[in-house]
Amino acid sequence: MAGSVAIVMDAVNNLSDVLSSVITIIGTRLAERPADKNHPFGYGRIEYFSAILISVIVLMAGVSSLVESVKKIFHPTDPEYTMFTLIIIVVAILVKILLGRHVKRVGKQVESDALIASGADAMFDAVITLATLVSAGIMLLWHISIDGWLGAFISLAIIKAGFEMLSSPVNELLGMRISPQFVRDIKAEVLKQPGVHGVFDVIVHSYGHGTYIGSLHVNVLDTTTAVEIQKIDRQIAERLFDRFGLIATVGIYCINTGDSTASRMQKDILRRAFKHPQIHSSHGFYVDFDNHVISFDIMPEYGVEDPAALRDEFIQSLLDKGYSNYEFHVALDNNYSEE
């Protein structure tokens, strides 16, 4: 009615928000479907696909809006604002502010980051609509049209939001690094278990909707019996599922006991590992004196192009430093989530 591309782009932005909410609701309901024979970990990852679909819709809306706004810049026409137009804009601003505050409040009550973000987005939309009101005021007072430029600004804001929305689900599907704080919480919980003397190699995969599948290694004394290990394994699995909803597989590292030679060798080899410029860290050290085998893990630094060559070079340096009577079993660990 007003012939304002800025108001139309604002409407496109709001319509994309509505469509996003509808898809989110549908995706969330589908993600709640229970596990079945073909999908033993449930349908939680449907949320990622619905988020990607929403992001693509938002991006398409932003790009098409930008094209129309640029046309308006090169071929401007003066919008015709009426009292009715201005009232609609003012009402839209008030509704968005009230909606944003309400959604953020509910999000804090139910501890939902998604709702809090949605409320913040509604508040940002109110600012964009306020800008269209300012544009109308400038046009009415000074007869200067910034409609096309404002439409382009709103379009770029939509495109930016689309890319930000797209990055999260894509990273989740690619296997994004989990939160270091989450890893620390997992380690702290596992270390409460009697008989555990260290936690390493924490790997967690998200299947959406609070479902996690993962694995980790723990240190136990080499005098621990198989029965005791099974008890430790079961209790750790129960702890992690009850606390985090994490279904975990627990691997075992042994610690040499009652042998000062093993302790001396461990200190020496780990000291050499930590001094190496291309080795980030090392753990899981154990000496099998009966078979003359030394085993441990090393984590290469970021950017090491050939980790296998680094491992071979480090093993050779140890053989040259007095360990030629031993065979080395050195595993490469590329799990950087624990930093």
Tab-separated table of N, CA and C in Angstrom, residues 78-137:
chain	number	residue	atom	x	y	z
A	78	ASP	N	9.186	7.179	-4.750
A	78	ASP	CA	8.886	7.706	-3.424
A	78	ASP	C	7.720	6.951	-2.798
A	79	PRO	N	7.928	6.367	-1.626
A	79	PRO	CA	6.813	5.706	-0.940
A	79	PRO	C	5.746	6.732	-0.548
A	80	GLU	N	4.543	6.249	-0.399
A	80	GLU	CA	3.432	7.110	0.004
A	80	GLU	C	2.916	6.649	1.368
A	81	TYR	N	3.442	7.291	2.408
A	81	TYR	CA	3.073	6.918	3.766
A	81	TYR	C	1.806	7.654	4.187
A	82	THR	N	0.894	6.908	4.777
A	82	THR	CA	-0.335	7.492	5.315
A	82	THR	C	-0.376	7.260	6.814
A	83	MET	N	-1.343	7.880	7.483
A	83	MET	CA	-1.488	7.675	8.919
A	83	MET	C	-1.731	6.197	9.221
A	84	PHE	N	-2.496	5.516	8.368
A	84	PHE	CA	-2.755	4.088	8.558
A	84	PHE	C	-1.459	3.286	8.482
A	85	THR	N	-0.599	3.635	7.503
A	85	THR	CA	0.689	2.947	7.349
A	85	THR	C	1.538	3.106	8.601
A	86	LEU	N	1.601	4.339	9.109
A	86	LEU	CA	2.432	4.611	10.277
A	86	LEU	C	1.901	3.882	11.515
A	87	ILE	N	0.570	3.826	11.648
A	87	ILE	CA	-0.024	3.110	12.787
A	87	ILE	C	0.336	1.627	12.734
A	88	ILE	N	0.269	1.045	11.526
A	88	ILE	CA	0.620	-0.374	11.369
A	88	ILE	C	2.066	-0.613	11.798
A	89	ILE	N	2.971	0.292	11.390
A	89	ILE	CA	4.389	0.119	11.737
A	89	ILE	C	4.583	0.215	13.249
A	90	VAL	N	3.933	1.220	13.881
A	90	VAL	CA	4.070	1.397	15.323
A	90	VAL	C	3.521	0.183	16.071
A	91	VAL	N	2.361	-0.311	15.650
A	91	VAL	CA	1.781	-1.486	16.290
A	91	VAL	C	2.720	-2.692	16.142
A	92	ALA	N	3.316	-2.843	14.947
A	92	ALA	CA	4.243	-3.957	14.719
A	92	ALA	C	5.433	-3.886	15.670
A	93	ILE	N	5.947	-2.672	15.882
A	93	ILE	CA	7.088	-2.505	16.795
A	93	ILE	C	6.697	-2.925	18.209
A	94	LEU	N	5.548	-2.447	18.681
A	94	LEU	CA	5.107	-2.768	20.039
A	94	LEU	C	4.878	-4.267	20.213
A	95	VAL	N	4.244	-4.904	19.217
A	95	VAL	CA	3.983	-6.340	19.297
A	95	VAL	C	5.288	-7.126	19.360
A	96	LYS	N	6.274	-6.723	18.545
A	96	LYS	CA	7.552	-7.447	18.532
A	96	LYS	C	8.291	-7.294	19.851
A	97	ILE	N	8.226	-6.106	20.443
A	97	ILE	CA	8.893	-5.904	21.736
A	97	ILE	C	8.243	-6.770	22.805
A	98	LEU	N	6.906	-6.762	22.850
A	98	LEU	CA	6.198	-7.579	23.833
A	98	LEU	C	6.455	-9.065	23.600
A	99	LEU	N	6.435	-9.476	22.331
A	99	LEU	CA	6.694	-10.878	22.005
A	99	LEU	C	8.107	-11.282	22.410
A	100	GLY	N	9.079	-10.431	22.083
A	100	GLY	CA	10.472	-10.738	22.414
A	100	GLY	C	10.693	-10.882	23.904
A	101	ARG	N	10.112	-9.954	24.691
A	101	ARG	CA	10.277	-10.018	26.147
A	101	ARG	C	9.611	-11.260	26.721
A	102	HIS	N	8.420	-11.581	26.191
A	102	HIS	CA	7.698	-12.751	26.694
A	102	HIS	C	8.449	-14.049	26.386
A	103	VAL	N	8.919	-14.177	25.145
A	103	VAL	CA	9.604	-15.413	24.747
A	103	VAL	C	10.913	-15.571	25.518
A	104	LYS	N	11.656	-14.487	25.714
A	104	LYS	CA	12.895	-14.557	26.482
A	104	LYS	C	12.614	-14.956	27.926
A	105	ARG	N	11.531	-14.411	28.506
A	105	ARG	CA	11.185	-14.748	29.888
A	105	ARG	C	10.837	-16.227	30.015
A	106	VAL	N	10.035	-16.726	29.070
A	106	VAL	CA	9.679	-18.145	29.087
A	106	VAL	C	10.925	-19.005	28.868
A	107	GLY	N	11.802	-18.573	27.956
A	107	GLY	CA	13.034	-19.312	27.697
A	107	GLY	C	13.897	-19.448	28.929
A	108	LYS	N	13.985	-18.380	29.730
A	108	LYS	CA	14.760	-18.443	30.971
A	108	LYS	C	14.085	-19.357	31.991
A	109	GLN	N	12.749	-19.338	32.009
A	109	GLN	CA	12.023	-20.185	32.968
A	109	GLN	C	12.231	-21.673	32.682
A	110	VAL	N	12.219	-22.041	31.399
A	110	VAL	CA	12.362	-23.460	31.031
A	110	VAL	C	13.794	-23.808	30.649
A	111	GLU	N	14.708	-22.805	30.791
A	111	GLU	CA	16.133	-22.992	30.494
A	111	GLU	C	16.333	-23.478	29.054
A	112	SER	N	15.683	-22.784	28.122
A	112	SER	CA	15.787	-23.121	26.700
A	112	SER	C	16.583	-22.040	25.973
A	113	ASP	N	17.780	-22.378	25.509
A	113	ASP	CA	18.589	-21.423	24.751
A	113	ASP	C	17.897	-21.037	23.446
A	114	ALA	N	17.171	-22.005	22.856
A	114	ALA	CA	16.503	-21.732	21.583
A	114	ALA	C	15.431	-20.651	21.761
A	115	LEU	N	14.647	-20.744	22.835
A	115	LEU	CA	13.604	-19.744	23.081
A	115	LEU	C	14.213	-18.386	23.426
A	116	ILE	N	15.278	-18.394	24.197
A	116	ILE	CA	15.942	-17.136	24.538
A	116	ILE	C	16.458	-16.457	23.267
A	117	ALA	N	17.070	-17.257	22.375
A	117	ALA	CA	17.563	-16.715	21.105
A	117	ALA	C	16.406	-16.203	20.252
A	118	SER	N	15.281	-16.922	20.272
A	118	SER	CA	14.109	-16.494	19.507
A	118	SER	C	13.585	-15.160	20.026
A	119	GLY	N	13.577	-15.000	21.344
A	119	GLY	CA	13.149	-13.733	21.925
A	119	GLY	C	14.068	-12.594	21.551
A	120	ALA	N	15.377	-12.864	21.572
A	120	ALA	CA	16.342	-11.842	21.165
A	120	ALA	C	16.156	-11.470	19.701
A	121	ASP	N	15.842	-12.464	18.871
A	121	ASP	CA	15.604	-12.212	17.452
A	121	ASP	C	14.387	-11.317	17.261
A	122	ALA	N	13.330	-11.541	18.052
A	122	ALA	CA	12.135	-10.698	17.959
A	122	ALA	C	12.450	-9.256	18.347
A	123	MET	N	13.304	-9.076	19.357
A	123	MET	CA	13.710	-7.725	19.746
A	123	MET	C	14.513	-7.054	18.636
A	124	PHE	N	15.376	-7.822	17.970
A	124	PHE	CA	16.143	-7.281	16.848
A	124	PHE	C	15.207	-6.909	15.695
A	125	ASP	N	14.178	-7.731	15.467
A	125	ASP	CA	13.193	-7.418	14.435
A	125	ASP	C	12.473	-6.108	14.749
A	126	ALA	N	12.236	-5.855	16.035
A	126	ALA	CA	11.598	-4.593	16.426
A	126	ALA	C	12.481	-3.402	16.056
A	127	VAL	N	13.792	-3.560	16.208
A	127	VAL	CA	14.725	-2.499	15.830
A	127	VAL	C	14.667	-2.262	14.326
A	128	ILE	N	14.611	-3.358	13.551
A	128	ILE	CA	14.528	-3.221	12.091
A	128	ILE	C	13.250	-2.492	11.688
A	129	THR	N	12.129	-2.850	12.317
A	129	THR	CA	10.867	-2.186	12.006
A	129	THR	C	10.901	-0.724	12.438
A	130	LEU	N	11.579	-0.444	13.554
A	130	LEU	CA	11.758	0.941	13.981
A	130	LEU	C	12.510	1.736	12.915
A	131	ALA	N	13.486	1.065	12.279
A	131	ALA	CA	14.228	1.742	11.210
A	131	ALA	C	13.316	2.114	10.048
A	132	THR	N	12.324	1.266	9.739
A	132	THR	CA	11.383	1.612	8.668
A	132	THR	C	10.530	2.804	9.080
A	133	LEU	N	10.225	2.914	10.367
A	133	LEU	CA	9.472	4.077	10.858
A	133	LEU	C	10.305	5.346	10.729
A	134	VAL	N	11.592	5.240	11.067
A	134	VAL	CA	12.493	6.388	10.908
A	134	VAL	C	12.583	6.783	9.438
A	135	SER	N	12.669	5.773	8.555
A	135	SER	CA	12.712	6.041	7.119
A	135	SER	C	11.472	6.795	6.661
A	136	ALA	N	10.315	6.375	7.187
A	136	ALA	CA	9.069	7.064	6.835
A	136	ALA	C	9.084	8.499	7.334
A	137	GLY	N	9.594	8.711	8.542
A	137	GLY	CA	9.676	10.068	9.082
A	137	GLY	C	10.567	10.965	8.250
